[in-house]
Amino acid sequence: MRQRNPWGMALAVVFLIAAMLACGPGPRGEGPSITITSPASGIAVTVGEEVQIVSTAAADAGVARVELSINGQVVRSDVPPSGNPTTFSVVQVWTPMAEGEVMVSVIAYDTEEAASEPATITLRVEAAVAEVTPTPEADVAGPGGCTLNASYVADVTVPDDTELASGTAFIKTWRLRNTGTCDWGPGFSLVFVGGDQMGGSASVSVPATAAGSTADVSVNLVAPGEPGTYRGNWRMQSDAGLLFGSTVYVRIVVPAPATVTPTPTEEPTLSGPTNLQVA
């Protein structure tokens, strides 16, 4: 009777298992992921004004759609314009209708209906500010029967709602017109009268300015440390301490810092023995 070789049987089993693994399904690609690129979390938006939510989705199986939710409720779903690309950037428009803090989230789905983890930001919805035509300030009596007055002409630097990173030093410059009949001389200044001082001095000197002429007046400021919208109000003051003229202001937005998405760590691949010896 012929004796069977046990090592030969073992080798046959190994080859059979290897063949079955080779014919089986390969590893599934990465599931979908998504990030919100704009706006920054924590900024203020206005009731009744459109907000553009910009996000980028990725999926090895192809992106099928992106859903936008407000406070957990889906408000719109967008599909790629052509096919199912592995990356898809989309702009989704939403219009807030009430004040308060809202949670904005997006989820990407691939062609196999796998869902990404939601990408989420928060926004502060504020009431719209009615545009009011400023009323010219009344003249203030100055020395010798002349009058004191000033009007805003233009923002020379840092227009309203300029975004500045926390801690950024900047110079705000206004152009003002002397609309009174008194000349501005030594001792005239622009003084802080309310709002957010943003590290500025309580007052800054004003160049000598004849009646009817304009002057550029600057203050050195620093963007506050917390995200939000900040406004500081300033007004002209005479050498005798009299406030006069229109109030001018600086308004900036400090955005929330960008969220850094950690790079996933690849799992190590385990490999079987490479050499098999048969006695």
Short mmCIF file of C-alpha atoms in Angstrom, two decimals:
data_model
loop_
_atom_site.label_atom_id
_atom_site.label_comp_id
_atom_site.label_asym_id
_atom_site.label_seq_id
_atom_site.Cartn_x
_atom_site.Cartn_y
_atom_site.Cartn_z
CA MET A 1 0.00 0.00 0.00
CA ARG A 2 1.38 3.40 -0.99
CA GLN A 3 1.99 5.79 1.91
CA ARG A 4 0.57 9.30 1.47
CA ASN A 5 2.91 12.22 1.88
CA PRO A 6 1.41 14.53 4.61
CA TRP A 7 3.52 17.46 3.41
CA GLY A 8 2.09 17.15 -0.05
CA MET A 9 -1.45 17.28 1.34
CA ALA A 10 -0.59 20.40 3.35
CA LEU A 11 0.84 22.07 0.27
CA ALA A 12 -2.32 21.30 -1.70
CA VAL A 13 -4.49 22.87 1.02
CA VAL A 14 -2.35 26.02 1.03
CA PHE A 15 -2.65 26.36 -2.75
CA LEU A 16 -6.42 25.88 -2.55
CA ILE A 17 -6.83 28.61 0.08
CA ALA A 18 -4.64 31.00 -1.93
CA ALA A 19 -6.74 30.39 -5.04
CA MET A 20 -9.97 31.07 -3.15
CA LEU A 21 -8.61 34.35 -1.78
CA ALA A 22 -7.44 35.43 -5.23
CA CYS A 23 -10.90 34.86 -6.68
CA GLY A 24 -12.72 36.62 -3.83
CA PRO A 25 -13.71 40.31 -3.82
CA GLY A 26 -10.92 42.84 -3.38
CA PRO A 27 -10.80 45.33 -0.51
CA ARG A 28 -13.44 48.06 -0.64
CA GLY A 29 -12.21 51.58 -1.35
CA GLU A 30 -12.38 54.44 1.11
CA GLY A 31 -15.88 55.50 2.09
CA PRO A 32 -17.15 59.01 1.32
CA SER A 33 -15.85 62.08 3.13
CA ILE A 34 -16.76 65.77 3.02
CA THR A 35 -15.48 69.12 4.29
CA ILE A 36 -17.04 72.59 4.41
CA THR A 37 -14.65 75.15 2.91
CA SER A 38 -16.85 78.23 3.33
CA PRO A 39 -18.14 80.03 5.32
CA ALA A 40 -16.05 79.82 8.47
CA SER A 41 -17.77 78.52 11.57
CA GLY A 42 -18.95 81.17 14.03
CA ILE A 43 -19.46 84.10 11.67
CA ALA A 44 -22.59 86.24 11.59
CA VAL A 45 -25.07 86.14 8.69
CA THR A 46 -28.17 88.23 8.09
CA VAL A 47 -31.84 87.30 8.09
CA GLY A 48 -33.20 87.21 4.53
CA GLU A 49 -29.80 87.22 2.82
CA GLU A 50 -28.52 84.18 0.89
CA VAL A 51 -25.68 82.18 2.43
CA GLN A 52 -23.50 80.04 0.16
CA ILE A 53 -22.37 76.78 1.78
CA VAL A 54 -19.33 75.54 -0.16
CA SER A 55 -18.17 71.96 0.42
CA THR A 56 -16.00 69.31 -1.23
CA ALA A 57 -16.92 65.62 -1.17
CA ALA A 58 -14.78 62.61 -2.07
CA ALA A 59 -15.56 58.90 -2.51
CA ASP A 60 -13.65 56.07 -4.20
CA ALA A 61 -16.94 54.57 -5.41
CA GLY A 62 -18.05 57.95 -6.83
CA VAL A 63 -20.06 60.74 -5.22
CA ALA A 64 -23.80 60.31 -5.72
CA ARG A 65 -25.15 63.35 -3.86
CA VAL A 66 -24.55 65.89 -1.09
CA GLU A 67 -27.27 66.76 1.43
CA LEU A 68 -27.42 70.08 3.27
CA SER A 69 -29.13 70.16 6.67
CA ILE A 70 -30.03 73.06 8.95
CA ASN A 71 -30.46 72.11 12.62
CA GLY A 72 -30.76 68.47 11.59
CA GLN A 73 -33.39 68.99 8.87
CA VAL A 74 -32.44 68.33 5.23
CA VAL A 75 -33.14 71.47 3.19
CA ARG A 76 -31.62 70.47 -0.14
CA SER A 77 -29.79 67.68 -1.96
CA ASP A 78 -27.44 68.20 -4.91
CA VAL A 79 -26.01 65.66 -7.37
CA PRO A 80 -22.93 66.02 -9.60
CA PRO A 81 -23.82 67.56 -12.97
CA SER A 82 -22.28 64.64 -14.87
CA GLY A 83 -21.70 61.08 -13.70
CA ASN A 84 -20.33 60.19 -10.29
CA PRO A 85 -16.87 61.72 -9.89
CA THR A 86 -14.58 60.69 -7.05
CA THR A 87 -14.42 64.36 -5.96
CA PHE A 88 -17.25 66.87 -6.15
CA SER A 89 -17.28 70.53 -5.07
CA VAL A 90 -20.72 72.04 -4.61
CA VAL A 91 -22.21 75.41 -3.65
CA GLN A 92 -25.53 75.08 -1.79
CA VAL A 93 -27.53 78.24 -1.15
CA TRP A 94 -29.62 78.69 2.00
CA THR A 95 -31.54 81.76 3.18
CA PRO A 96 -32.00 82.16 6.97
CA MET A 97 -35.42 83.47 7.96
CA ALA A 98 -35.07 83.84 11.75
CA GLU A 99 -32.46 85.09 14.22
CA GLY A 100 -30.42 82.76 16.40
CA GLU A 101 -27.59 80.24 16.25
CA VAL A 102 -27.97 77.48 13.68
CA MET A 103 -26.07 74.27 12.99
CA VAL A 104 -25.22 73.73 9.33
CA SER A 105 -24.13 70.25 8.25
CA VAL A 106 -23.44 68.42 4.99
CA ILE A 107 -23.27 64.68 4.30
CA ALA A 108 -21.91 63.00 1.16
CA TYR A 109 -23.30 59.72 -0.23
CA ASP A 110 -21.50 57.44 -2.67
CA THR A 111 -22.98 55.24 -5.39
CA GLU A 112 -23.29 52.36 -2.91
CA GLU A 113 -25.38 54.57 -0.56
CA ALA A 114 -22.61 54.72 2.05
CA ALA A 115 -22.72 58.01 3.97
CA SER A 116 -19.86 60.18 5.16
CA GLU A 117 -19.49 61.57 8.63
CA PRO A 118 -21.24 64.97 8.69
CA ALA A 119 -19.17 68.14 8.34
CA THR A 120 -20.65 70.78 10.64
CA ILE A 121 -20.35 74.50 11.33
CA THR A 122 -22.39 76.96 13.40
CA LEU A 123 -23.58 80.37 12.19
CA ARG A 124 -25.10 83.32 14.05
CA VAL A 125 -28.14 84.72 12.25
CA GLU A 126 -28.67 88.40 13.03
CA ALA A 127 -31.43 90.83 12.15
CA ALA A 128 -30.97 92.97 9.08
CA VAL A 129 -29.91 96.53 9.84
CA ALA A 130 -32.07 99.07 8.06
CA GLU A 131 -30.13 101.48 5.89
CA VAL A 132 -30.61 104.94 7.32
CA THR A 133 -29.56 108.10 5.55
CA PRO A 134 -27.46 109.93 8.13
CA THR A 135 -28.85 113.25 9.29
CA PRO A 136 -26.25 116.00 9.18
CA GLU A 137 -25.10 116.93 12.65
CA ALA A 138 -26.04 120.38 13.86
CA ASP A 139 -23.31 122.97 14.05
CA VAL A 140 -21.64 123.45 17.43
CA ALA A 141 -20.70 126.98 18.42
CA GLY A 142 -16.95 127.51 18.39
CA PRO A 143 -14.72 130.34 19.59
CA GLY A 144 -15.18 133.78 18.11
CA GLY A 145 -18.58 132.99 16.58
CA CYS A 146 -17.38 130.29 14.13
CA THR A 147 -19.04 126.87 13.99
CA LEU A 148 -17.70 123.34 14.51
CA ASN A 149 -18.86 120.47 12.29
CA ALA A 150 -17.52 117.44 10.41
CA SER A 151 -18.87 114.89 7.96
CA TYR A 152 -17.72 111.46 6.80
CA VAL A 153 -16.36 111.30 3.24
CA ALA A 154 -14.89 107.81 2.75
CA ASP A 155 -13.16 104.77 4.23
CA VAL A 156 -9.57 105.07 3.03
CA THR A 157 -8.59 101.70 4.53
CA VAL A 158 -10.38 98.64 5.99
CA PRO A 159 -13.87 98.78 4.45
CA ASP A 160 -16.83 97.61 6.54
CA ASP A 161 -16.87 93.86 7.35
CA THR A 162 -13.26 93.25 6.35
CA GLU A 163 -12.16 89.83 7.64
CA LEU A 164 -9.07 89.97 9.87
CA ALA A 165 -7.51 87.06 11.74
CA SER A 166 -7.45 87.22 15.52
CA GLY A 167 -4.59 89.40 16.80
CA THR A 168 -3.94 91.14 13.47
CA ALA A 169 -2.73 94.73 13.85
CA PHE A 170 -4.27 97.15 11.35
CA ILE A 171 -4.69 100.85 10.65
CA LYS A 172 -8.15 102.28 10.06
CA THR A 173 -8.21 105.56 8.13
CA TRP A 174 -11.25 107.75 7.47
CA ARG A 175 -11.48 110.81 5.24
CA LEU A 176 -13.39 113.60 7.02
CA ARG A 177 -14.50 116.99 5.77
CA ASN A 178 -14.48 120.13 7.91
CA THR A 179 -18.03 121.34 7.25
CA GLY A 180 -17.94 124.05 9.90
CA THR A 181 -16.46 127.52 9.69
CA CYS A 182 -13.79 127.01 12.37
CA ASP A 183 -10.41 125.72 11.23
CA TRP A 184 -9.11 122.58 12.98
CA GLY A 185 -5.82 123.32 14.66
CA PRO A 186 -3.65 122.05 17.52
CA GLY A 187 -5.64 120.16 20.16
CA PHE A 188 -8.31 118.87 17.77
CA SER A 189 -8.66 115.09 17.87
CA LEU A 190 -10.76 112.08 16.94
CA VAL A 191 -11.93 110.31 20.12
CA PHE A 192 -13.39 106.88 20.87
CA VAL A 193 -17.06 107.23 21.91
CA GLY A 194 -18.38 103.65 22.15
CA GLY A 195 -18.48 100.07 20.93
CA ASP A 196 -15.35 97.94 20.63
CA GLN A 197 -12.12 99.87 21.15
CA MET A 198 -9.99 97.02 19.71
CA GLY A 199 -6.81 98.08 21.48
CA GLY A 200 -6.89 101.62 20.11
CA SER A 201 -5.98 104.83 21.92
CA ALA A 202 -8.75 106.86 23.50
CA SER A 203 -7.95 109.69 21.06
CA VAL A 204 -5.74 110.48 18.07
CA SER A 205 -4.61 113.86 16.80
CA VAL A 206 -6.08 115.36 13.64
CA PRO A 207 -4.07 117.26 11.01
CA ALA A 208 -4.61 121.00 10.76
CA THR A 209 -7.58 121.38 8.41
CA ALA A 210 -9.10 124.59 7.09
CA ALA A 211 -12.87 125.00 6.90
CA GLY A 212 -14.21 123.23 3.81
CA SER A 213 -11.13 120.99 3.42
CA THR A 214 -10.68 117.26 4.08
CA ALA A 215 -8.31 115.36 6.36
CA ASP A 216 -7.33 111.69 6.58
CA VAL A 217 -7.43 110.51 10.19
CA SER A 218 -6.00 107.14 11.28
CA VAL A 219 -6.15 104.93 14.38
CA ASN A 220 -3.99 101.87 15.16
CA LEU A 221 -6.10 98.87 16.16
CA VAL A 222 -5.82 95.12 16.78
CA ALA A 223 -8.41 92.48 15.81
CA PRO A 224 -9.93 90.92 18.97
CA GLY A 225 -9.14 87.37 20.06
CA GLU A 226 -12.57 85.77 19.70
CA PRO A 227 -14.50 85.19 16.44
CA GLY A 228 -17.30 87.66 15.76
CA THR A 229 -18.23 91.06 14.34
CA TYR A 230 -16.76 94.12 16.06
CA ARG A 231 -17.56 97.82 15.71
CA GLY A 232 -15.96 100.89 17.25
CA ASN A 233 -17.41 104.43 17.10
CA TRP A 234 -15.36 107.63 16.88
CA ARG A 235 -16.12 111.36 16.80
CA MET A 236 -14.34 114.69 16.42
CA GLN A 237 -13.46 116.76 19.49
CA SER A 238 -12.31 120.38 19.64
CA ASP A 239 -9.38 121.73 21.63
CA ALA A 240 -11.95 122.86 24.21
CA GLY A 241 -13.33 119.30 24.61
CA LEU A 242 -16.50 119.84 22.55
CA LEU A 243 -17.74 116.81 20.57
CA PHE A 244 -19.01 117.68 17.11
CA GLY A 245 -19.77 116.24 13.67
CA SER A 246 -20.91 112.84 12.45
CA THR A 247 -19.94 109.64 14.27
CA VAL A 248 -17.66 107.45 12.16
CA TYR A 249 -17.06 103.77 12.83
CA VAL A 250 -14.85 100.80 12.02
CA ARG A 251 -16.46 97.36 11.64
CA ILE A 252 -14.50 94.14 11.12
CA VAL A 253 -15.17 90.39 11.20
CA VAL A 254 -12.86 87.97 13.03
CA PRO A 255 -13.50 84.52 11.47
CA ALA A 256 -13.32 81.28 13.41
CA PRO A 257 -10.04 79.41 12.88
CA ALA A 258 -10.13 76.75 10.19
CA THR A 259 -10.64 73.19 11.43
CA VAL A 260 -7.75 70.90 10.54
CA THR A 261 -8.90 67.44 9.46
CA PRO A 262 -6.43 64.79 10.66
CA THR A 263 -4.95 62.50 8.01
CA PRO A 264 -6.15 58.93 8.61
CA THR A 265 -3.45 56.42 9.52
CA GLU A 266 -3.24 53.48 7.14
CA GLU A 267 -3.72 50.07 8.70
CA PRO A 268 -0.67 47.80 8.32
CA THR A 269 -1.09 45.01 5.75
CA LEU A 270 -0.45 41.51 7.09
CA SER A 271 1.23 39.16 4.64
CA GLY A 272 1.52 35.39 4.85
CA PRO A 273 4.68 33.32 4.60
CA THR A 274 6.62 33.76 1.40
CA ASN A 275 8.52 30.47 1.41
CA LEU A 276 7.12 26.99 1.93
CA GLN A 277 9.46 24.04 2.23
CA VAL A 278 8.34 20.47 1.63
CA ALA A 279 10.36 17.67 3.13
#
